[in-house]
N, CA, C and O atoms as a MOPAC input file, in Angstrom:
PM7 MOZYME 1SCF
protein

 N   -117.51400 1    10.02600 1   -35.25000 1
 C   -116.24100 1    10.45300 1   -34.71400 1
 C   -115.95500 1    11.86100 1   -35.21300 1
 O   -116.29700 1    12.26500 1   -36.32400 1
 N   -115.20600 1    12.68100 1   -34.17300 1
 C   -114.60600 1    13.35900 1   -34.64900 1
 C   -113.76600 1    14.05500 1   -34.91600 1
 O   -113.25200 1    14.46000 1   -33.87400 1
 N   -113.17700 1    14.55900 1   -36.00000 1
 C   -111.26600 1    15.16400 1   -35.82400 1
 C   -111.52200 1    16.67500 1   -36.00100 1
 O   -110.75700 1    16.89800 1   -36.93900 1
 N   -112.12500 1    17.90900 1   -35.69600 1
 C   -111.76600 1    19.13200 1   -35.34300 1
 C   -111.79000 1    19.44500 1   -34.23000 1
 O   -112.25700 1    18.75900 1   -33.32000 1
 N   -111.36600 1    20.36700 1   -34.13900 1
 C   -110.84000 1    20.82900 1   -32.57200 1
 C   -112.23900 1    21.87900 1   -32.24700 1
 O   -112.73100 1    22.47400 1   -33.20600 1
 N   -112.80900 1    22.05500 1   -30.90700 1
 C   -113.95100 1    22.15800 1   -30.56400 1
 C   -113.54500 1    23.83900 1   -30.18700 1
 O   -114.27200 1    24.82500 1   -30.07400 1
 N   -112.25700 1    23.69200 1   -30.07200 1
 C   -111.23500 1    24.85700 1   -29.10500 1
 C   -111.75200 1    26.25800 1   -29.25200 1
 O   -111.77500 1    26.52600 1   -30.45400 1
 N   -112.03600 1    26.92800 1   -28.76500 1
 C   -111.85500 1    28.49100 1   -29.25300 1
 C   -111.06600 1    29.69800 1   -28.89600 1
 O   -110.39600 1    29.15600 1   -28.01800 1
 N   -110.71700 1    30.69400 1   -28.90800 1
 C   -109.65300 1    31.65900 1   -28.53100 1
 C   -110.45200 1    33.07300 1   -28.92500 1
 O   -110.40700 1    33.39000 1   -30.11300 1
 N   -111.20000 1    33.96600 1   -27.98200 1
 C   -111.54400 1    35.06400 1   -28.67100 1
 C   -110.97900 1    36.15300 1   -27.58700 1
 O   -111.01800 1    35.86100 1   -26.39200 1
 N   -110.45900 1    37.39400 1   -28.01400 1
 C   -110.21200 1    38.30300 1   -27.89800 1
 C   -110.69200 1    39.55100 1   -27.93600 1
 O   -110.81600 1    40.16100 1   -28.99800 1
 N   -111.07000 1    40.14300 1   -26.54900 1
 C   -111.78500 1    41.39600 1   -26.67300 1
 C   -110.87300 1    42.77500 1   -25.96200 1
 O   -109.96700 1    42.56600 1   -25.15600 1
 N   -111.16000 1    43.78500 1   -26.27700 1
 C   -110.47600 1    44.90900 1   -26.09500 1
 C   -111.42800 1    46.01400 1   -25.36700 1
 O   -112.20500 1    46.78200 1   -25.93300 1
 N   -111.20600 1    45.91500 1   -24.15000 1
 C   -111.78700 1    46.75200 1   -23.09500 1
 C   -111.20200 1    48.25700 1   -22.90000 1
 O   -110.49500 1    48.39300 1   -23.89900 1
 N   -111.11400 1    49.54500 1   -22.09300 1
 C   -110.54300 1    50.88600 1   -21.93100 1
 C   -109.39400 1    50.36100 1   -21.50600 1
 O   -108.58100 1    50.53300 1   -22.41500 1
 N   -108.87000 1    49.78700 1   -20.57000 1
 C   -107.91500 1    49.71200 1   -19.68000 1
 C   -107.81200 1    48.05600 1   -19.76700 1
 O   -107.23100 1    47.79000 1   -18.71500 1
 N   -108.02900 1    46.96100 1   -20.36200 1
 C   -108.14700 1    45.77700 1   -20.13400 1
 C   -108.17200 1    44.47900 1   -21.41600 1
 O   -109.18500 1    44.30300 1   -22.09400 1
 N   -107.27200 1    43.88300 1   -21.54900 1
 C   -107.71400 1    42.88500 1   -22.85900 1
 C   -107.98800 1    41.82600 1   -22.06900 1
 O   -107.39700 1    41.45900 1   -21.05400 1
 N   -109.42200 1    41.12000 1   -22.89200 1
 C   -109.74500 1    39.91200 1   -22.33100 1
 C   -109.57700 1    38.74200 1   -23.26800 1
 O   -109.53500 1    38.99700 1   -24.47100 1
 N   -109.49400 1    37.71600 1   -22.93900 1
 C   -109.12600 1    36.38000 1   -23.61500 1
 C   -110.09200 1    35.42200 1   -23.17500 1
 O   -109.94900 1    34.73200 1   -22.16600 1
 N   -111.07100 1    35.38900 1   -23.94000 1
 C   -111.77900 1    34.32100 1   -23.35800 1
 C   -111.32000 1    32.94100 1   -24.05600 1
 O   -111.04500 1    32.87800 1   -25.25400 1
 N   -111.27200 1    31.88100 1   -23.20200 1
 C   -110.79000 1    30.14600 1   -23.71100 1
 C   -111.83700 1    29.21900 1   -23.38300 1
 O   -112.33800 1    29.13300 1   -22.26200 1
 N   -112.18000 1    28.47900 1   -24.44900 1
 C   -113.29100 1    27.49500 1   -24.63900 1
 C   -112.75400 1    26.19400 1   -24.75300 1
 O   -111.61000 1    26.16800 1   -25.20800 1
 N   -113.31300 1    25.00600 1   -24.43900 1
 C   -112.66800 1    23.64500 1   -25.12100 1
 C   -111.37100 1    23.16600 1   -24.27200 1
 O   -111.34000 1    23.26000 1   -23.04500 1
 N   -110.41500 1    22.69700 1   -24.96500 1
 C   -109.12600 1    21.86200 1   -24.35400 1
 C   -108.03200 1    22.32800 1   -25.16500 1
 O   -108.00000 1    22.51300 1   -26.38100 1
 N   -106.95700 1    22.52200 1   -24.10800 1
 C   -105.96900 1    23.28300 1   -24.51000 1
 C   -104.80800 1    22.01800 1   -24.23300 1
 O   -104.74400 1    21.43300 1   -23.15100 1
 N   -104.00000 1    21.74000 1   -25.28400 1
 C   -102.80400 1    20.85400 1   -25.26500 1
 C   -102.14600 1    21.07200 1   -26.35500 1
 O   -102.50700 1    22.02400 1   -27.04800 1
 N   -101.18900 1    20.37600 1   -26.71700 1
 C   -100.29300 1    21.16700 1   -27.80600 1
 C   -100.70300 1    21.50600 1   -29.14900 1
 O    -99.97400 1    22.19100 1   -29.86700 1
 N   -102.22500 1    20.91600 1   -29.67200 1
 C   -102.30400 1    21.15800 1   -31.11700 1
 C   -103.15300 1    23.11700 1   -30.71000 1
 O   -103.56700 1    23.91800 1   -31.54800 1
 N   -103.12600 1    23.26000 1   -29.33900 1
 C   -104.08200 1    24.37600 1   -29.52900 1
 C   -103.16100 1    25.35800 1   -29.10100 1
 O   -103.59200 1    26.50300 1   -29.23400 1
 N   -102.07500 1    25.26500 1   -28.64900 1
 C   -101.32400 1    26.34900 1   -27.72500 1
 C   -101.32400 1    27.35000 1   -28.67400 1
 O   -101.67200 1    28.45300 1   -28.25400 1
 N   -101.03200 1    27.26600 1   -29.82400 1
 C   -100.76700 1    28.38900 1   -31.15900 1
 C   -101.69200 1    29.46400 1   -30.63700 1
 O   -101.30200 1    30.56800 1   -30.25500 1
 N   -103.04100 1    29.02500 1   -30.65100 1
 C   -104.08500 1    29.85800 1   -30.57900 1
 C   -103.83700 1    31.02100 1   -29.04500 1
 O   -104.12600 1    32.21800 1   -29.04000 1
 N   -103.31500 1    30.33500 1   -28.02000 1
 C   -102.67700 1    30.96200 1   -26.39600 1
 C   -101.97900 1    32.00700 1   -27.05900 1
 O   -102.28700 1    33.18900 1   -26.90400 1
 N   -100.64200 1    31.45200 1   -28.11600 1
 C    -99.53700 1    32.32100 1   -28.18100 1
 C   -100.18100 1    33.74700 1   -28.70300 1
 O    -99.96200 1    34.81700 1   -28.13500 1
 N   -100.87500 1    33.62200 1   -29.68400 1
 C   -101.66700 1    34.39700 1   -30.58800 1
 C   -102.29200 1    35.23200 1   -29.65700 1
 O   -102.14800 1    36.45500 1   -29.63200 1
 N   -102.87500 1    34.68400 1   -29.01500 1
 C   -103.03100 1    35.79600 1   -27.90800 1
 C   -102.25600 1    36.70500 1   -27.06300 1
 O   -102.73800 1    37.77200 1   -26.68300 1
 N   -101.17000 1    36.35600 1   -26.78000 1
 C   -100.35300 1    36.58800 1   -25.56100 1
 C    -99.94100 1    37.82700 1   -26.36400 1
 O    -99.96200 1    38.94300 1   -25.84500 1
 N    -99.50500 1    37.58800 1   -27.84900 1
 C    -98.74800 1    38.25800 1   -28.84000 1
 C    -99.52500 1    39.33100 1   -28.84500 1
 O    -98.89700 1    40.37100 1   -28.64600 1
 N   -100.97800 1    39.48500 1   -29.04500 1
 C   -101.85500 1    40.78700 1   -29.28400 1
 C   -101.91600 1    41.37600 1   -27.53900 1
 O   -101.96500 1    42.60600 1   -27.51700 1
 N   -101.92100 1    40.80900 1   -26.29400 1
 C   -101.82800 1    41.42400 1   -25.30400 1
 C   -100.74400 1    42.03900 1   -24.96600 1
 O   -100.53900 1    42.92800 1   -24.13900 1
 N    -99.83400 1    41.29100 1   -25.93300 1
 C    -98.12700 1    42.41300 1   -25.58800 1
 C    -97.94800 1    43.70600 1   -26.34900 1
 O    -97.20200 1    44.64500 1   -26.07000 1
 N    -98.75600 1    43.57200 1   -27.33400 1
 C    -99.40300 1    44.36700 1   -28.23700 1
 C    -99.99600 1    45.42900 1   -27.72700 1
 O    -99.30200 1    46.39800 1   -27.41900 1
 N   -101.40300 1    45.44800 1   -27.54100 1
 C   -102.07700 1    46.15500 1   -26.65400 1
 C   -101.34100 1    46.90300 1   -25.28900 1
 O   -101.58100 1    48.05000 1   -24.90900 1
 N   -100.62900 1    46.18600 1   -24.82200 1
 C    -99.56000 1    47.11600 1   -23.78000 1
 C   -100.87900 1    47.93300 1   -22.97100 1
 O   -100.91600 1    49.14900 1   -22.78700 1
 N   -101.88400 1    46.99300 1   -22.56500 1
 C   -103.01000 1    47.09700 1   -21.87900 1
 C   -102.47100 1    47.37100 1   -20.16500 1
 O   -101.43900 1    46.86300 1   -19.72800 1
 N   -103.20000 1    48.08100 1   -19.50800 1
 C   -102.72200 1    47.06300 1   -17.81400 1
 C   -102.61800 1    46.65600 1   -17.59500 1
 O   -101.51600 1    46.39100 1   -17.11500 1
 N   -103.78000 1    45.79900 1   -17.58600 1
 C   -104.38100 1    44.88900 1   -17.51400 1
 C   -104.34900 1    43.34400 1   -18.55600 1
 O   -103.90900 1    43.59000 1   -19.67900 1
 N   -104.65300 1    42.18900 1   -18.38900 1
 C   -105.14600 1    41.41600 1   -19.20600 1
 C   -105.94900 1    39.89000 1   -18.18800 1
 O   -105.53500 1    39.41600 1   -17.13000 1
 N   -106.69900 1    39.62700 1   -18.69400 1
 C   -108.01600 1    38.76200 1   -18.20500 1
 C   -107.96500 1    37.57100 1   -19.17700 1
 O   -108.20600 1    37.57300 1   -20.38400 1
 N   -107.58500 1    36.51400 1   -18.34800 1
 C   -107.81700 1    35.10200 1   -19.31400 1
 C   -108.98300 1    34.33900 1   -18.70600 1
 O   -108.70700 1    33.59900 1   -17.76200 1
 N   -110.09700 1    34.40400 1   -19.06300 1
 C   -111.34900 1    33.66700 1   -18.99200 1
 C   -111.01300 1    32.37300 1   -19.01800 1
 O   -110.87000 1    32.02900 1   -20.19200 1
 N   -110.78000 1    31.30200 1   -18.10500 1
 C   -110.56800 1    30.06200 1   -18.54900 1
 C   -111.74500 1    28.78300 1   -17.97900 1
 O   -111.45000 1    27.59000 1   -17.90400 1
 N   -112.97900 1    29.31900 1   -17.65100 1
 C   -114.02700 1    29.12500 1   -16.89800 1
 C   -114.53400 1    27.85500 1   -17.91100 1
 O   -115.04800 1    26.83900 1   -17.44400 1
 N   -114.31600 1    28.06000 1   -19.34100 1
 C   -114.82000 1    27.26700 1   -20.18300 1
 C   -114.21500 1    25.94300 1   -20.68600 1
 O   -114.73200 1    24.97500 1   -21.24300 1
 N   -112.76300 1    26.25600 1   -20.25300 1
 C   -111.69400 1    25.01700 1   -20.30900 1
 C   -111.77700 1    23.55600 1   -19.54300 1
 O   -111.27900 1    23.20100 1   -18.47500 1
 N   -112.39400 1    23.02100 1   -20.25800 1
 C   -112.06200 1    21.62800 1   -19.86100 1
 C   -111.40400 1    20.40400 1   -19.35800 1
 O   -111.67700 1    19.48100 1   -18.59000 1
 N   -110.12200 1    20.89600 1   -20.34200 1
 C   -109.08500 1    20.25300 1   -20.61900 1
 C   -107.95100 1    21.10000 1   -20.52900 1
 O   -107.88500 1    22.12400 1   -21.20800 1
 N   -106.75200 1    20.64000 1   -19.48200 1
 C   -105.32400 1    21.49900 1   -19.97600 1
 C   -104.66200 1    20.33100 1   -19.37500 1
 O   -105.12500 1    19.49500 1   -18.59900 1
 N   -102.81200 1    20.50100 1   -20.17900 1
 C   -101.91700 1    20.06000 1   -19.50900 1
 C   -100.60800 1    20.81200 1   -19.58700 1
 O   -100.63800 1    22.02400 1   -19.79900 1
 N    -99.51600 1    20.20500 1   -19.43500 1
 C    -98.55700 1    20.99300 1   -18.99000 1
 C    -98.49000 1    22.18700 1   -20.21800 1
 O    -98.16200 1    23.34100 1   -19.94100 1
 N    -98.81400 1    21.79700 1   -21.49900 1
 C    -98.35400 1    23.39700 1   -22.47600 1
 C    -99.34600 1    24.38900 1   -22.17300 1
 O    -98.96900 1    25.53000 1   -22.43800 1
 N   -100.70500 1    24.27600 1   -21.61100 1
 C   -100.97700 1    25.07900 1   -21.37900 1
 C   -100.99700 1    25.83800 1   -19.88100 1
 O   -101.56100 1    26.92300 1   -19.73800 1
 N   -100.26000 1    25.08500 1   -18.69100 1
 C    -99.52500 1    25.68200 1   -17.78500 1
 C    -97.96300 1    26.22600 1   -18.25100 1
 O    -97.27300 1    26.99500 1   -17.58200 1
 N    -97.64400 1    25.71300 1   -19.37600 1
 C    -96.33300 1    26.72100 1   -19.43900 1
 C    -96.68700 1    27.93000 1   -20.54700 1
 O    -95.81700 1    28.56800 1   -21.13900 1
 N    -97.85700 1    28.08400 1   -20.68100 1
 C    -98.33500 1    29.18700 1   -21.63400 1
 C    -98.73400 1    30.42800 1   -20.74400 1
 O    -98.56300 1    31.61600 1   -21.01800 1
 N    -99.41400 1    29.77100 1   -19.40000 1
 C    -99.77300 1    30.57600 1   -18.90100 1
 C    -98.49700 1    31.71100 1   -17.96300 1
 O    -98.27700 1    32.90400 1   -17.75200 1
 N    -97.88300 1    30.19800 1   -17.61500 1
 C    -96.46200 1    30.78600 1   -16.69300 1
 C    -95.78300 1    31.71400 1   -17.49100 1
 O    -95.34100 1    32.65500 1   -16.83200 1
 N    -95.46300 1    31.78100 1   -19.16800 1
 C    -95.00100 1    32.02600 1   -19.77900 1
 C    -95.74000 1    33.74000 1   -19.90000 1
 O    -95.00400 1    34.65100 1   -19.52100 1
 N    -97.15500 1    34.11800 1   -20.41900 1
 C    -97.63200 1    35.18300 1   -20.12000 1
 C    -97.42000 1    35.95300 1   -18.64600 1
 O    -97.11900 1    37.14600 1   -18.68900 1
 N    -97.55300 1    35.36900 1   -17.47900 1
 C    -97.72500 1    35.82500 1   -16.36000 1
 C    -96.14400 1    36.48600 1   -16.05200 1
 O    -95.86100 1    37.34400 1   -15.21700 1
 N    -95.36300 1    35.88800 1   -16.87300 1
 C    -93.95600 1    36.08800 1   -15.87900 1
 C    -93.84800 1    37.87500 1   -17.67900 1
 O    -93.73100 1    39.05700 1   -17.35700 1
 N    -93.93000 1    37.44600 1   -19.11600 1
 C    -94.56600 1    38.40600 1   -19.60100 1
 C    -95.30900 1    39.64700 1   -18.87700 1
 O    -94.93900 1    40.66300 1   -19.46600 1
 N    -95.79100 1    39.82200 1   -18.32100 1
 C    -96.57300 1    40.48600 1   -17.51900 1
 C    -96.27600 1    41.33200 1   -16.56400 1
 O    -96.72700 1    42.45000 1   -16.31600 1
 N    -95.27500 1    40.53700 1   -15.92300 1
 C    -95.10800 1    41.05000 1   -14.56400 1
 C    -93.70700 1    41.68100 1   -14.88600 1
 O    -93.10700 1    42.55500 1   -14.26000 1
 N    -93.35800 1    41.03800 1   -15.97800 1
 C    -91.59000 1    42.19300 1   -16.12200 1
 C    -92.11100 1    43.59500 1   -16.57900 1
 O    -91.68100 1    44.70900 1   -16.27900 1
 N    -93.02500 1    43.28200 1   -17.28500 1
 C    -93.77000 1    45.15000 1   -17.69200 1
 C    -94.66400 1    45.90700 1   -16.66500 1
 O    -95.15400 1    47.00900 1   -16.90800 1
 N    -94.78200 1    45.44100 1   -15.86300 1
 C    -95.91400 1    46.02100 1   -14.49500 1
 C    -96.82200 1    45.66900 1   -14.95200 1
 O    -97.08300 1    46.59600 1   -15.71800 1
 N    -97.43300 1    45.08800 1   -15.04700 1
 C    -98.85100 1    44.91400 1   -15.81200 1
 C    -99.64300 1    43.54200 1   -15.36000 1
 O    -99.14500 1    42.42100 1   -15.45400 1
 N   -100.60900 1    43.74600 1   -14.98900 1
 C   -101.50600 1    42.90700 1   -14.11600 1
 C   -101.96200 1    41.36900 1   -15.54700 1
 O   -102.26000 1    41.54600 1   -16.72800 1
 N   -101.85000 1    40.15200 1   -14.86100 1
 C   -102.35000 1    39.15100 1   -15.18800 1
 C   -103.38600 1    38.29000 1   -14.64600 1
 O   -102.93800 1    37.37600 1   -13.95400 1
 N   -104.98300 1    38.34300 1   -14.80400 1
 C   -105.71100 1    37.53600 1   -13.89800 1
 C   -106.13000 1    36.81000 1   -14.90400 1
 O   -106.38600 1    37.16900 1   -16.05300 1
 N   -106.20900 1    35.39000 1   -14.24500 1
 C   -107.06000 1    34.42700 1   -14.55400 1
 C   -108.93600 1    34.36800 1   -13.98900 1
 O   -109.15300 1    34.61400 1   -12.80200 1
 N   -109.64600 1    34.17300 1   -14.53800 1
 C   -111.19900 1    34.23900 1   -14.29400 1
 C   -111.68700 1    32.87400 1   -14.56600 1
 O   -111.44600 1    32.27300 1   -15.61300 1
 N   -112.25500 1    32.49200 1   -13.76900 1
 C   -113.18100 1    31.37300 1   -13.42500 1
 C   -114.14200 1    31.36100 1   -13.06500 1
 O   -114.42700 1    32.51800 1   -12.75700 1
 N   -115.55100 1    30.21600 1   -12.73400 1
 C   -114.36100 1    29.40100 1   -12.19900 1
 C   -114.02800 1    28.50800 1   -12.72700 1
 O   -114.73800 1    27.91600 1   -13.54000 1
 N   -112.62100 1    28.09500 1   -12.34700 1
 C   -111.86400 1    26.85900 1   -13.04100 1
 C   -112.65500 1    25.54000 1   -12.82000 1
 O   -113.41400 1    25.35500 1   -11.86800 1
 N   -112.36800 1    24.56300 1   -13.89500 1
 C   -112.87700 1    23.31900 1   -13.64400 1
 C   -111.77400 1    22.45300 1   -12.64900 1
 O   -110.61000 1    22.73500 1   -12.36300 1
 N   -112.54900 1    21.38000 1   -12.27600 1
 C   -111.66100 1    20.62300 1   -11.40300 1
 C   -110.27700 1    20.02500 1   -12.22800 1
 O   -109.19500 1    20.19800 1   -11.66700 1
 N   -110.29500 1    19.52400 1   -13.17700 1
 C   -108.86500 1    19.27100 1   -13.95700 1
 C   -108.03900 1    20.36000 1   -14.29800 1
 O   -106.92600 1    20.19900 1   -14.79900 1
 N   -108.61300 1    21.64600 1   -14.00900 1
 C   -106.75000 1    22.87700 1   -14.03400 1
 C   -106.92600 1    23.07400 1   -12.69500 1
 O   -105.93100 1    23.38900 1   -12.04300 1
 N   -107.99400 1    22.95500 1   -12.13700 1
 C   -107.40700 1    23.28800 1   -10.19200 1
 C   -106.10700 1    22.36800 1    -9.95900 1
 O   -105.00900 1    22.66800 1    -9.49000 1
 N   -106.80200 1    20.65800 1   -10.64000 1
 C   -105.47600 1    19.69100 1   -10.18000 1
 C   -104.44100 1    20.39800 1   -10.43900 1
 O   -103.58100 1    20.74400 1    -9.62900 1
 N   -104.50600 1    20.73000 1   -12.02300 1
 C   -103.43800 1    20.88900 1   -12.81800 1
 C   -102.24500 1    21.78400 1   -12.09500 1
 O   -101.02000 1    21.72300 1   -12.00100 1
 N   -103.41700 1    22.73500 1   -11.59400 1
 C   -102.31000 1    24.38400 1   -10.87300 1
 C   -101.37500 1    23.81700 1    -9.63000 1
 O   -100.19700 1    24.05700 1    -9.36600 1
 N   -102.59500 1    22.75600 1    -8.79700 1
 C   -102.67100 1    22.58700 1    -7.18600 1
 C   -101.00000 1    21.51600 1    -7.20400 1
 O   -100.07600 1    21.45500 1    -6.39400 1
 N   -101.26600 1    20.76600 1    -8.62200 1
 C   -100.20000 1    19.37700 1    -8.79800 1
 C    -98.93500 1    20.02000 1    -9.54700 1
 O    -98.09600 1    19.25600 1   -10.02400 1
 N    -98.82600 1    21.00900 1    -9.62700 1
 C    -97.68200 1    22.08000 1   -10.21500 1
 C    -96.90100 1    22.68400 1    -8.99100 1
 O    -95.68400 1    22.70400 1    -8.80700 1
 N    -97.78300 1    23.10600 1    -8.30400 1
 C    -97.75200 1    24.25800 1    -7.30700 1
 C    -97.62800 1    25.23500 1    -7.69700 1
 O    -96.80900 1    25.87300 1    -7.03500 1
 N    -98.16500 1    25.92400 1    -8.74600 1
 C    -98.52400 1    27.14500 1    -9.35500 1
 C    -99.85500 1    27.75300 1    -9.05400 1
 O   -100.00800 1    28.93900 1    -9.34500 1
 N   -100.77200 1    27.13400 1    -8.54300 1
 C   -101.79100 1    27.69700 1    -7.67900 1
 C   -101.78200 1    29.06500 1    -7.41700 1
 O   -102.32800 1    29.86800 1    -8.17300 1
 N   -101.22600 1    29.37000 1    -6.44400 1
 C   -100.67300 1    30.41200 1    -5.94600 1
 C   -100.11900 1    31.65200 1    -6.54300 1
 O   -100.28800 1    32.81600 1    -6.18000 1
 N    -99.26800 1    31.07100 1    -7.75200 1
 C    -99.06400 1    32.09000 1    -8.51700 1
 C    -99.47900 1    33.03200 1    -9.45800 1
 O    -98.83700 1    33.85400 1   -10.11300 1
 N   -100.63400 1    32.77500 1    -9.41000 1
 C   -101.37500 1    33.66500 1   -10.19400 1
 C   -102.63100 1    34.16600 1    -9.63500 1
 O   -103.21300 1    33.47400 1    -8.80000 1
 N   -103.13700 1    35.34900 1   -10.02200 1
 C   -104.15800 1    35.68900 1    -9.52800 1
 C   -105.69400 1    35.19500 1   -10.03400 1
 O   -106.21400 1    35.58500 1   -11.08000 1
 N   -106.28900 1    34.29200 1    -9.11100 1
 C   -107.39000 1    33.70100 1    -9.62500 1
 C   -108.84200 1    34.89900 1    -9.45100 1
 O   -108.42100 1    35.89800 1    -8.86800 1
 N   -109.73500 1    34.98000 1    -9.65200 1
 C   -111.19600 1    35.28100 1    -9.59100 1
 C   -112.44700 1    34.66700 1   -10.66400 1
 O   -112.52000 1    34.48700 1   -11.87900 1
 N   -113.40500 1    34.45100 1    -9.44100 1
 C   -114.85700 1    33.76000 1    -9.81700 1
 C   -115.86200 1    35.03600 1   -10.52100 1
 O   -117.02000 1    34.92700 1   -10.92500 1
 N   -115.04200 1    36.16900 1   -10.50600 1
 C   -116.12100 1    37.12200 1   -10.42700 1
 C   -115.45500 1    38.06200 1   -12.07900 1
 O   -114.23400 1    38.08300 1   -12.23600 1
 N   -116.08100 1    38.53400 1   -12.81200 1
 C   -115.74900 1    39.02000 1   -13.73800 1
 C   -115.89200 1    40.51200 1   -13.86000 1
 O   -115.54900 1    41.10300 1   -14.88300 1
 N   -116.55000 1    41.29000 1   -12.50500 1
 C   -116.78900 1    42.21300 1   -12.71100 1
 C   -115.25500 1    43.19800 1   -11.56000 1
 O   -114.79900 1    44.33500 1   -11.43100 1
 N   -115.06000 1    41.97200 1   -11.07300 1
 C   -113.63400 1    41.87200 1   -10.15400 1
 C   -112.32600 1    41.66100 1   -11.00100 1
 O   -111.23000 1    42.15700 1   -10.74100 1
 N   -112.64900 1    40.79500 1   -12.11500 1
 C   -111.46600 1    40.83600 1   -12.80400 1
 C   -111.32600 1    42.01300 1   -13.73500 1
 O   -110.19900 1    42.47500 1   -13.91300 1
 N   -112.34100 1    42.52500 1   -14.32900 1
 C   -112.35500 1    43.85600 1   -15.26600 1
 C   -112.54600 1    45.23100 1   -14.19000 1
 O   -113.09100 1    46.31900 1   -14.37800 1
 N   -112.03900 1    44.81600 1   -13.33000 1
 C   -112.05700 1    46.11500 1   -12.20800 1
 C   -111.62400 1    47.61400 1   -12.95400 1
 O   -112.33300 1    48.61700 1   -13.03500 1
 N   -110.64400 1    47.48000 1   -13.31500 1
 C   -109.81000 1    48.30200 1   -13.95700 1
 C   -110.17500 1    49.00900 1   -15.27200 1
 O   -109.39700 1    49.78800 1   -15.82200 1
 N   -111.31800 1    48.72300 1   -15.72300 1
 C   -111.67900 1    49.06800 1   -17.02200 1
 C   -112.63300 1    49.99300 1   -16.90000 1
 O   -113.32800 1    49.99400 1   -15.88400 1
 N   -112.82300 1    50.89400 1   -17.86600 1
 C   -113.73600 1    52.16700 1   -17.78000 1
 C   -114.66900 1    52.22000 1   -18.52800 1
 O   -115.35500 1    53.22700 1   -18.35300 1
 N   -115.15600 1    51.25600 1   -19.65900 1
 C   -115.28900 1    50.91600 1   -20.43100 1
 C   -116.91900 1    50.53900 1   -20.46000 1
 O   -117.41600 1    50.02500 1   -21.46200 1

């Protein structure tokens, strides 16, 4: 059996772009690690920011209100928020059974989501 969390949260710093890549399952013992992020992308005062969530397994509602929570972050400063995939079938539900789908900008392609970077 086992009790650590598999989770990961890494953070990279592009010309024009911070990326967030997310590993593992995100629910409330991991959100800390989201906020921690969000905090260094408000930080960075980047254009841009890129949440890799291609590797996520697992989410539920805290980590749809983490995301809603960055995106709406985001958009009061002008500043672009994409999500990168592709998503697994349990956050498609997750987005599709929200109806937040829509609200955010998805891409399969990473060289589409770091468009913006010069780097």
């Amino acid at each position: 059996m086992r009790w650590g969390s598999e989770t990961t949260v890494q953070v990279a710093r592009h010309a024009r772009v911070l990326e967030i890549r997310v590993r593992g399952e995100i629910d409330f013992d991991e959100c800390d690690l989201l906020r921690a992020a969000w905090a260094e992308a408000d930080e960075s005062d980047l254009p841009s920011t890129v949440v890799d969530l291609s590797g996520v397994t697992f989410g539920d509602s805290q980590l749809l209100s983490a995301l809603l929570d960055a995106q709406r972050r985001h958009r009061a400063r002008g500043r672009e928020f994409v999500i990168l995939g592709p998503l697994q079938e349990a956050l498609v539900r997750l987005l599709t059974i929200s109806g937040t789908l829509e609200y955010f900008t998805i891409t399969d392609s990473r060289d589409s989501a770091l468009r913006s970077d010069t780097s």
